[in-house]
Amino acid sequence: MLGCCSTTTDEKPISRKQREFARREQEILAAAVSLFENPHWETVTVEQIAKKAEIGKGTVYKHFTCKDDIYANISTGFMTRILTAYRIHDERTEIIDAIKEIISTSFEMFLGNPAEARVSFYCKRGDFRERLTPELKAEFEMLDEQFTGYIGTILQKGINQGLLPNKPVEHLMMGLEATFDGAIGSIWNGDINCPQVEDQETYITIISEYMVAGLVGLKK
Amino acid sequence: MLGCCSTTTDEKPISRKQREFARREQEILAAAVSLFENPHWETVTVEQIAKKAEIGKGTVYKHFTCKDDIYANISTGFMTRILTAYRIHDERTEIIDAIKEIISTSFEMFLGNPAEARVSFYCKRGDFRERLTPELKAEFEMLDEQFTGYIGTILQKGINQGLLPNKPVEHLMMGLEATFDGAIGSIWNGDINCPQVEDQETYITIISEYMVAGLVGLKK
DNA sequence: TAAAATTTGTGACTAATAGTCACTTAATGA
DNA sequence: TCATTAAGTGACTATTAGTCACAAATTTTA
């Protein structure tokens, strides 16, 4: 109920009615995501989402307590998919390559799924998190931990191998995260109007190199 | 008129009436800035701004075409002040120190003036810039050029001195800007809840070091 | 100076939209 | 079969950006 059907704590729905209800919830989220493809995603109204999902506006509120609840469910789903994407390359042994892989996977996921990515970006905001229900807040915290845990483990290996500076992995992660977030923001804001950069791909290459350089450059 | 009185193309107001009108415009901006100190600045209404400035709501729209016009004027004023702050240290000869100075001045300006900084951050968004009048758009472009020009010159000196990698200064700037923007976003979003970081100052030190490391680390 | 024109100020009004609620419809179960 | 619960609905409320017809003050013109 209330936006929880798509979470990880998903007890199998029994009746046809419950199944249909759960399916409808996914339809609402899919309708929302398809409308959020538009760069002006924040102006999409609940009424438009309802219309796209071919239901009444009131029904949306039977599934989600508020608009933020829709955003949150899109974001948690997307974050889970990113974590899955990271883990495909789990067996890598070269740490620098593993870091590059995480960076490129992140860019691919964010740029390949602009709607979900934009919403997820929005959902990182402190004031957004504050007004969430404790359950959703906890889910976000769990996902955040999985991210820092996954990346932190790889960075720690890099430190142990002497490839990265011996600093707390959290500190190393801060730089990476800030640069990634800033770069994604730049891309979405159309900041890349500088004539030196032919395209987005070049920009990503530059940023990715800078991210790795920032890590290893800290050694001295 | 219409939000232009605070711009650089400021012909001296002649009559008392015109002076008062210009002063009122500044009062509206000051009222807006004082209300925007609140982290939930986006929820501040035009009516609240009018009340704070002790005028009617309609009067606000005699000075500014829309709410965005208020944002834009706050932002251009702030950007101009940052450029001035940069130039205080113009005589520096050590390039790495000059870069560090720019970074620390930027952080100081952004964190010391949260209201104006938040608004300026918002005004960087492409969709915001799009819906501005051509005049304001041009003013933002001019300011952007002054930023890239100022920082670009310093970076070029660094390249000439062999301290920085021989890459287009625009490329070097991209990494710096992305990390700075991402870090500022993190601070405002309250992302620094990781126990390793005692305070904001530590975070800024970590990020600043990472920014310089990213630049010089690119050399290899 | 008086009248006309212009500038500045105003708050009631309009439009848009998030969220509510009393009600309808359909499914489940006793 | 009938009662209870779940699900769906769109008219309604509250809020807020922006408009506009008018008022007041100032400046210009006669």
Coordinates of C-alpha atoms (C1' of nucleotides) in Angstrom, one line a residue:
Chain A
M1 CA 0.0 0.0 0.0
L2 CA 0.9 3.6 -0.5
G3 CA 3.9 3.3 -2.7
C4 CA 5.4 0.4 -1.0
C5 CA 4.6 -2.3 -3.5
S6 CA 7.7 -1.6 -5.5
T7 CA 10.1 -1.8 -2.6
T8 CA 12.3 -4.7 -1.6
T9 CA 10.0 -5.8 1.2
D10 CA 7.6 -7.2 -1.3
E11 CA 5.3 -9.9 0.0
K12 CA 3.7 -11.8 -2.9
P13 CA 0.3 -10.3 -3.7
I14 CA -2.3 -13.0 -3.4
S15 CA -5.6 -12.0 -5.0
R16 CA -6.2 -10.8 -8.5
K17 CA -7.3 -7.5 -7.1
Q18 CA -4.0 -7.0 -5.2
R19 CA -2.0 -8.0 -8.3
E20 CA -3.9 -5.5 -10.4
F21 CA -3.4 -2.8 -7.7
A22 CA 0.4 -3.5 -7.8
R23 CA 0.4 -3.4 -11.6
R24 CA -1.4 -0.1 -11.6
E25 CA 1.2 1.3 -9.3
Q26 CA 3.9 0.4 -11.8
E27 CA 1.8 1.9 -14.5
I28 CA 1.6 5.2 -12.7
L29 CA 5.4 5.2 -12.1
A30 CA 6.0 4.3 -15.8
A31 CA 3.7 7.1 -16.9
A32 CA 5.5 9.5 -14.6
V33 CA 8.9 8.5 -15.9
S34 CA 7.8 8.8 -19.5
L35 CA 6.6 12.4 -18.8
F36 CA 9.8 13.2 -16.9
E37 CA 11.9 12.6 -20.0
N38 CA 11.1 16.2 -20.8
P39 CA 13.9 18.5 -19.4
H40 CA 11.1 20.6 -17.8
W41 CA 10.2 17.5 -15.8
E42 CA 9.4 19.5 -12.6
T43 CA 6.4 21.2 -14.3
V44 CA 4.7 17.8 -15.0
T45 CA 1.5 17.8 -13.0
V46 CA -0.1 15.0 -11.2
E47 CA -3.1 15.4 -13.5
Q48 CA -0.9 14.8 -16.5
I49 CA 0.5 11.7 -14.9
A50 CA -3.0 10.4 -14.1
K51 CA -4.1 11.1 -17.7
K52 CA -1.1 9.3 -19.1
A53 CA -1.8 6.3 -16.9
E54 CA -5.4 6.5 -18.0
I55 CA -6.8 6.9 -14.5
G56 CA -8.4 9.6 -12.4
K57 CA -6.2 12.0 -10.4
G58 CA -7.6 10.8 -7.1
T59 CA -6.5 7.3 -7.8
V60 CA -2.9 8.5 -7.9
Y61 CA -3.3 9.5 -4.3
K62 CA -4.6 6.0 -3.4
H63 CA -1.2 4.7 -4.4
F64 CA 1.1 7.5 -3.3
T65 CA 0.7 9.9 -0.4
C66 CA 2.0 12.8 -2.4
K67 CA 4.0 13.8 -5.5
D68 CA 7.3 13.4 -3.6
D69 CA 6.3 9.8 -2.9
I70 CA 6.2 9.2 -6.6
Y71 CA 9.6 10.8 -7.0
A72 CA 11.0 8.7 -4.1
N73 CA 9.8 5.4 -5.6
I74 CA 11.3 6.3 -9.0
S75 CA 14.6 7.1 -7.3
T76 CA 14.9 4.0 -5.1
G77 CA 14.1 1.8 -8.1
F78 CA 16.8 3.6 -10.2
M79 CA 19.4 3.5 -7.4
T80 CA 18.8 -0.2 -7.1
R81 CA 19.4 -0.7 -10.8
I82 CA 22.6 1.2 -10.7
L83 CA 23.9 -1.0 -7.9
T84 CA 23.1 -4.0 -10.0
A85 CA 24.9 -2.5 -12.9
Y86 CA 28.0 -1.9 -10.8
R87 CA 28.0 -5.5 -9.6
I88 CA 28.2 -7.0 -13.1
H89 CA 31.9 -6.2 -13.2
D90 CA 32.5 -7.4 -9.6
E91 CA 35.3 -9.8 -10.6
R92 CA 37.7 -7.0 -11.9
T93 CA 41.1 -7.1 -10.2
E94 CA 42.8 -4.0 -11.5
I95 CA 41.6 -1.4 -9.0
I96 CA 42.1 1.7 -11.3
D97 CA 40.1 -0.1 -14.0
A98 CA 37.4 -0.9 -11.5
I99 CA 37.1 2.7 -10.5
K100 CA 37.0 3.8 -14.2
E101 CA 34.3 1.2 -14.7
I102 CA 32.2 2.6 -11.8
I103 CA 32.6 6.1 -13.2
S104 CA 31.6 5.1 -16.8
T105 CA 28.7 2.9 -15.6
S106 CA 27.4 5.8 -13.5
F107 CA 27.6 8.2 -16.5
E108 CA 25.9 5.6 -18.7
M109 CA 23.1 5.0 -16.2
F110 CA 22.5 8.7 -15.6
L111 CA 22.6 9.8 -19.2
G112 CA 20.8 6.7 -20.6
N113 CA 17.9 7.2 -18.1
P114 CA 17.6 11.0 -17.9
A115 CA 14.1 10.9 -16.3
E116 CA 15.0 8.6 -13.5
A117 CA 18.4 10.2 -13.0
R118 CA 17.0 13.7 -12.8
V119 CA 14.4 12.6 -10.2
S120 CA 17.1 10.8 -8.3
F121 CA 19.2 13.9 -8.3
Y122 CA 16.3 15.8 -6.9
C123 CA 15.7 13.2 -4.3
K124 CA 19.3 13.7 -2.9
R125 CA 18.3 17.1 -1.6
G126 CA 18.3 17.4 2.2
D127 CA 15.0 19.2 2.3
F128 CA 13.4 16.5 0.2
R129 CA 14.6 13.7 2.4
E130 CA 13.4 15.5 5.5
R131 CA 9.8 15.5 4.5
L132 CA 9.7 11.8 3.6
T133 CA 8.0 9.2 5.7
P134 CA 10.5 7.4 8.1
E135 CA 10.1 4.2 6.0
L136 CA 11.3 5.9 2.8
K137 CA 13.9 7.8 4.6
A138 CA 15.3 4.5 5.9
E139 CA 15.2 3.0 2.5
F140 CA 17.2 5.8 1.0
E141 CA 19.7 5.5 3.9
M142 CA 20.1 1.8 3.2
L143 CA 20.7 2.5 -0.5
D144 CA 23.2 5.2 0.3
E145 CA 25.1 2.8 2.5
Q146 CA 25.2 0.2 -0.2
F147 CA 26.7 2.8 -2.5
T148 CA 29.4 3.9 -0.1
G149 CA 30.0 0.3 0.9
Y150 CA 30.5 -0.9 -2.6
I151 CA 32.7 1.9 -3.8
G152 CA 34.5 2.2 -0.4
T153 CA 35.6 -1.5 -0.6
I154 CA 37.1 -0.9 -4.0
L155 CA 38.9 2.3 -2.9
Q156 CA 40.2 0.5 0.2
K157 CA 41.7 -2.2 -2.0
G158 CA 43.4 0.6 -4.0
I159 CA 44.9 2.0 -0.8
N160 CA 46.1 -1.4 0.3
Q161 CA 47.8 -1.9 -3.0
G162 CA 49.5 1.4 -2.7
L163 CA 47.7 2.8 -5.8
L164 CA 45.7 5.4 -3.9
P165 CA 46.7 7.8 -1.1
N166 CA 46.3 6.4 2.4
K167 CA 43.4 8.5 3.4
P168 CA 39.9 7.6 4.7
V169 CA 37.9 6.1 1.8
E170 CA 35.1 8.5 2.7
H171 CA 37.3 11.4 2.0
L172 CA 38.3 10.0 -1.4
M173 CA 34.7 9.3 -2.2
M174 CA 33.7 12.9 -1.5
G175 CA 35.8 14.3 -4.3
L176 CA 34.6 11.7 -6.7
E177 CA 31.0 12.3 -5.8
A178 CA 31.2 16.1 -5.9
T179 CA 32.8 16.0 -9.4
F180 CA 30.3 13.5 -10.7
D181 CA 27.3 15.4 -9.4
G182 CA 28.7 18.7 -10.7
A183 CA 29.4 17.2 -14.1
I184 CA 25.9 15.7 -14.4
G185 CA 24.4 19.1 -13.3
S186 CA 26.5 20.8 -16.0
I187 CA 25.3 18.4 -18.7
W188 CA 21.7 18.9 -17.7
N189 CA 22.1 22.6 -17.4
G190 CA 23.6 22.8 -20.9
D191 CA 26.7 24.4 -19.4
I192 CA 28.8 22.7 -22.0
N193 CA 28.5 25.5 -24.6
C194 CA 32.3 26.0 -24.7
P195 CA 33.5 25.6 -28.2
Q196 CA 36.5 23.4 -27.2
V197 CA 34.2 20.6 -26.4
E198 CA 32.6 19.0 -29.5
D199 CA 30.2 16.8 -27.6
Q200 CA 29.0 15.3 -24.4
E201 CA 31.2 12.2 -24.8
T202 CA 34.4 14.4 -24.8
Y203 CA 33.1 16.2 -21.7
I204 CA 32.6 12.9 -19.9
T205 CA 36.1 11.7 -20.9
I206 CA 37.6 14.9 -19.6
I207 CA 35.7 14.7 -16.3
S208 CA 36.4 11.0 -15.9
E209 CA 40.2 11.6 -16.3
Y210 CA 40.0 14.5 -13.9
M211 CA 38.2 12.3 -11.3
V212 CA 40.9 9.6 -11.5
A213 CA 43.7 12.2 -11.5
G214 CA 42.2 13.8 -8.4
L215 CA 42.4 10.5 -6.6
V216 CA 45.9 9.4 -7.5
G217 CA 47.2 13.0 -7.6
L218 CA 46.4 13.3 -3.9
K219 CA 49.3 10.9 -3.2
K220 CA 52.0 13.5 -3.3
Chain B
M1 CA 13.6 50.1 -15.8
L2 CA 12.2 46.7 -15.0
G3 CA 15.0 45.3 -13.0
C4 CA 17.7 47.0 -15.0
C5 CA 18.5 49.7 -12.5
S6 CA 21.0 47.6 -10.7
T7 CA 22.9 46.6 -13.9
T8 CA 26.2 48.0 -15.1
T9 CA 24.5 50.2 -17.7
D10 CA 23.3 52.5 -15.0
E11 CA 22.6 56.1 -16.2
K12 CA 22.4 58.4 -13.2
P13 CA 18.8 58.9 -12.0
I14 CA 18.0 62.5 -12.2
S15 CA 14.7 63.3 -10.4
R16 CA 13.9 62.5 -6.8
K17 CA 11.1 60.2 -8.1
Q18 CA 13.6 58.2 -10.2
R19 CA 16.0 58.0 -7.3
E20 CA 13.3 56.7 -5.0
F21 CA 12.2 54.2 -7.6
A22 CA 15.7 52.9 -7.9
R23 CA 16.1 52.7 -4.1
R24 CA 12.8 50.8 -3.9
E25 CA 14.1 48.3 -6.3
Q26 CA 17.1 47.7 -4.1
E27 CA 14.8 47.4 -1.1
I28 CA 12.9 44.7 -2.9
L29 CA 16.1 42.8 -3.7
A30 CA 17.3 43.2 -0.1
A31 CA 14.0 41.9 1.2
A32 CA 14.1 38.9 -1.1
V33 CA 17.7 38.1 -0.1
S34 CA 16.9 38.3 3.6
L35 CA 14.0 35.8 3.1
F36 CA 16.1 33.5 0.9
E37 CA 18.5 33.0 3.8
N38 CA 16.1 30.2 4.8
P39 CA 17.1 26.9 3.2
H40 CA 13.6 26.5 1.8
W41 CA 14.1 29.6 -0.2
E42 CA 12.2 28.4 -3.2
T43 CA 9.0 28.4 -1.2
V44 CA 9.3 32.1 -0.5
T45 CA 6.3 33.9 -2.2
V46 CA 6.2 37.2 -4.0
E47 CA 3.6 38.3 -1.5
Q48 CA 6.1 37.6 1.4
I49 CA 8.8 39.6 -0.4
A50 CA 6.4 42.5 -0.9
K51 CA 5.3 42.4 2.7
K52 CA 9.0 42.4 3.9
A53 CA 9.7 45.4 1.6
E54 CA 6.5 47.1 3.0
I55 CA 4.9 47.5 -0.4
G56 CA 2.0 46.0 -2.3
K57 CA 2.4 42.8 -4.3
G58 CA 1.6 44.6 -7.6
T59 CA 4.5 47.1 -7.0
V60 CA 6.9 44.2 -7.2
Y61 CA 5.8 43.6 -10.7
K62 CA 6.4 47.3 -11.6
H63 CA 10.0 46.7 -10.9
F64 CA 10.5 43.1 -12.1
T65 CA 8.7 41.3 -14.9
C66 CA 8.5 38.1 -13.0
K67 CA 9.9 36.2 -10.0
D68 CA 12.8 34.9 -12.2
D69 CA 13.7 38.5 -12.9
I70 CA 14.3 39.0 -9.2
Y71 CA 16.4 35.9 -9.0
A72 CA 18.4 37.0 -12.0
N73 CA 19.2 40.4 -10.5
I74 CA 20.3 38.9 -7.3
S75 CA 22.5 36.5 -9.2
T76 CA 24.2 39.1 -11.4
G77 CA 24.9 41.3 -8.4
F78 CA 26.5 38.4 -6.6
M79 CA 28.6 37.2 -9.5
T80 CA 29.9 40.7 -9.9
R81 CA 30.9 40.8 -6.3
I82 CA 32.7 37.4 -6.6
L83 CA 34.7 38.7 -9.6
T84 CA 35.7 41.7 -7.5
A85 CA 36.7 39.5 -4.6
Y86 CA 38.9 37.4 -7.0
R87 CA 40.7 40.5 -8.2
I88 CA 41.8 41.6 -4.8
H89 CA 44.6 39.1 -5.0
D90 CA 45.5 39.9 -8.6
E91 CA 49.2 40.5 -7.9
R92 CA 49.9 36.9 -6.8
T93 CA 52.8 35.3 -8.7
E94 CA 52.7 31.7 -7.5
I95 CA 50.1 30.1 -9.8
I96 CA 49.2 27.1 -7.6
D97 CA 48.6 29.6 -4.7
A98 CA 46.5 31.8 -7.1
I99 CA 44.4 28.8 -7.9
K100 CA 44.0 27.9 -4.2
E101 CA 43.1 31.5 -3.6
I102 CA 40.3 31.4 -6.2
I103 CA 39.0 28.1 -4.8
S104 CA 38.9 29.4 -1.2
T105 CA 37.5 32.8 -2.2
S106 CA 34.7 31.0 -4.1
F107 CA 33.9 28.8 -1.1
E108 CA 33.9 31.8 1.2
M109 CA 31.6 33.8 -1.0
F110 CA 29.2 30.9 -1.5
L111 CA 29.0 29.9 2.1
G112 CA 29.1 33.4 3.5
N113 CA 26.2 34.5 1.3
P114 CA 24.0 31.5 1.2
A115 CA 20.9 33.3 -0.1
E116 CA 22.6 34.9 -3.0
A117 CA 24.7 31.8 -3.7
R118 CA 21.7 29.5 -3.7
V119 CA 19.9 31.8 -6.1
S120 CA 22.9 32.1 -8.4
F121 CA 23.2 28.3 -8.4
Y122 CA 19.6 28.1 -9.5
C123 CA 20.2 30.8 -12.2
K124 CA 22.9 28.6 -13.8
R125 CA 20.2 26.1 -14.9
G126 CA 19.7 26.0 -18.7
D127 CA 15.9 26.1 -18.5
F128 CA 16.1 29.2 -16.3
R129 CA 18.5 31.0 -18.7
E130 CA 16.2 30.2 -21.7
R131 CA 13.2 32.0 -20.4
L132 CA 15.1 35.2 -19.6
T133 CA 14.8 38.3 -21.6
P134 CA 17.6 38.7 -24.2
E135 CA 19.1 41.5 -22.2
L136 CA 19.5 39.5 -19.0
K137 CA 20.7 36.5 -21.0
A138 CA 23.4 38.6 -22.5
E139 CA 24.4 40.0 -19.1
F140 CA 24.8 36.5 -17.8
E141 CA 26.9 35.5 -20.8
M142 CA 29.1 38.5 -20.2
L143 CA 29.6 37.6 -16.6
D144 CA 30.3 33.9 -17.5
E145 CA 32.9 35.1 -20.0
Q146 CA 34.6 37.3 -17.3
F147 CA 34.8 34.2 -15.0
T148 CA 36.3 31.9 -17.7
G149 CA 38.5 34.7 -18.8
Y150 CA 39.9 35.4 -15.3
I151 CA 40.4 31.8 -14.3
G152 CA 41.6 30.8 -17.8
T153 CA 44.4 33.4 -17.8
I154 CA 45.7 32.1 -14.5
L155 CA 45.5 28.5 -15.6
Q156 CA 47.3 29.4 -18.9
K157 CA 50.1 30.9 -16.9
G158 CA 50.3 27.6 -15.0
I159 CA 50.6 25.7 -18.2
N160 CA 53.3 28.1 -19.5
Q161 CA 55.3 27.6 -16.3
G162 CA 55.0 23.8 -16.7
L163 CA 53.0 23.4 -13.5
L164 CA 49.8 22.3 -15.1
P165 CA 49.3 19.8 -18.0
N166 CA 49.3 21.3 -21.5
K167 CA 45.6 20.9 -22.2
P168 CA 43.0 23.5 -23.2
V169 CA 42.3 25.7 -20.2
E170 CA 38.6 25.1 -20.8
H171 CA 39.1 21.5 -20.2
L172 CA 41.0 22.1 -16.9
M173 CA 38.3 24.5 -15.9
M174 CA 35.5 21.9 -16.4
G175 CA 36.9 19.6 -13.8
L176 CA 37.3 22.5 -11.3
E177 CA 33.8 23.8 -11.9
A178 CA 32.2 20.4 -11.7
T179 CA 33.8 19.6 -8.4
F180 CA 33.1 23.0 -6.9
D181 CA 29.4 22.9 -8.0
G182 CA 29.0 19.3 -6.8
A183 CA 30.6 20.2 -3.4
I184 CA 28.4 23.2 -2.9
G185 CA 25.4 21.1 -3.8
S186 CA 26.5 18.5 -1.3
I187 CA 26.9 21.1 1.5
W188 CA 23.5 22.5 0.9
N189 CA 21.9 19.1 0.6
G190 CA 23.4 18.1 4.0
D191 CA 25.1 15.2 2.3
I192 CA 28.0 15.5 4.8
N193 CA 26.5 13.2 7.3
C194 CA 29.5 10.8 7.1
P195 CA 31.1 10.5 10.6
Q196 CA 34.6 10.9 9.2
V197 CA 34.0 14.5 8.6
E198 CA 33.7 16.6 11.7
D199 CA 32.6 19.8 10.0
Q200 CA 32.1 21.8 6.8
E201 CA 35.6 23.3 7.0
T202 CA 37.2 19.8 6.8
Y203 CA 35.0 19.0 3.9
I204 CA 36.1 22.1 2.0
T205 CA 39.7 21.3 2.7
I206 CA 39.3 17.8 1.3
I207 CA 37.5 19.1 -1.8
S208 CA 40.0 21.9 -2.3
E209 CA 42.9 19.5 -2.2
Y210 CA 41.1 17.1 -4.5
M211 CA 40.5 20.0 -7.0
V212 CA 44.2 20.9 -7.1
A213 CA 45.2 17.2 -7.3
G214 CA 42.9 16.7 -10.2
L215 CA 44.6 19.5 -12.1
V216 CA 48.2 18.6 -11.4
G217 CA 47.5 14.9 -11.4
L218 CA 46.4 15.1 -15.0
K219 CA 50.0 15.7 -16.0
K220 CA 51.0 12.1 -16.2
Chain C
dT1 C1' -1.1 78.3 -12.1
dA2 C1' -4.3 74.7 -14.1
dA3 C1' -4.9 70.9 -16.9
dA4 C1' -3.0 66.9 -19.1
dA5 C1' 0.0 63.3 -19.3
dT6 C1' 3.1 60.1 -17.2
dT7 C1' 4.9 57.4 -13.5
dT8 C1' 4.3 54.7 -9.5
dG9 C1' 1.5 52.1 -6.3
dT10 C1' -2.2 48.9 -5.1
dG11 C1' -4.9 44.8 -3.9
dA12 C1' -8.8 42.3 -5.8
dC13 C1' -9.0 39.1 -9.5
dT14 C1' -7.5 35.0 -12.7
dA15 C1' -5.4 30.8 -13.7
dA16 C1' -3.0 26.8 -12.5
dT17 C1' -2.0 23.0 -9.6
dA18 C1' -1.2 20.0 -5.3
dG19 C1' -3.8 17.6 -2.4
dT20 C1' -8.8 16.2 -0.1
dC21 C1' -13.1 14.0 0.3
dA22 C1' -17.6 12.4 -0.2
dC23 C1' -19.2 9.4 -3.1
dT24 C1' -19.5 5.4 -6.7
dT25 C1' -18.1 0.9 -8.2
dA26 C1' -16.3 -3.6 -7.7
dA27 C1' -14.5 -7.3 -5.4
dT28 C1' -14.2 -10.4 -1.3
dG29 C1' -16.1 -13.1 2.2
dA30 C1' -19.6 -14.6 5.6
Chain D
dT1 C1' -27.4 -12.9 -0.9
dC2 C1' -25.9 -9.2 1.5
dA3 C1' -22.3 -6.7 4.2
dT4 C1' -17.8 -5.1 4.3
dT5 C1' -13.7 -3.6 2.4
dA6 C1' -10.7 -2.0 -1.4
dA7 C1' -10.2 0.9 -5.3
dG8 C1' -11.5 4.6 -8.3
dT9 C1' -13.2 9.2 -9.2
dG10 C1' -13.6 14.2 -10.3
dA11 C1' -15.5 18.3 -8.1
dC12 C1' -13.7 21.0 -4.5
dT13 C1' -10.2 23.7 -1.5
dA14 C1' -6.0 26.2 -0.7
dT15 C1' -2.2 28.4 -2.4
dT16 C1' 0.4 31.3 -5.2
dA17 C1' 2.3 33.6 -9.7
dG18 C1' 1.0 37.0 -12.4
dT19 C1' -2.7 40.7 -14.3
dC20 C1' -5.3 44.7 -14.4
dA21 C1' -8.3 48.5 -13.7
dC22 C1' -8.0 52.1 -11.0
dA23 C1' -5.8 55.6 -7.4
dA24 C1' -2.3 58.8 -6.1
dA25 C1' 1.6 61.4 -6.9
dT26 C1' 4.6 63.7 -9.8
dT27 C1' 6.1 65.9 -14.1
dT28 C1' 5.2 68.2 -18.3
dT29 C1' 2.6 71.4 -21.1
dA30 C1' -0.4 75.2 -22.0

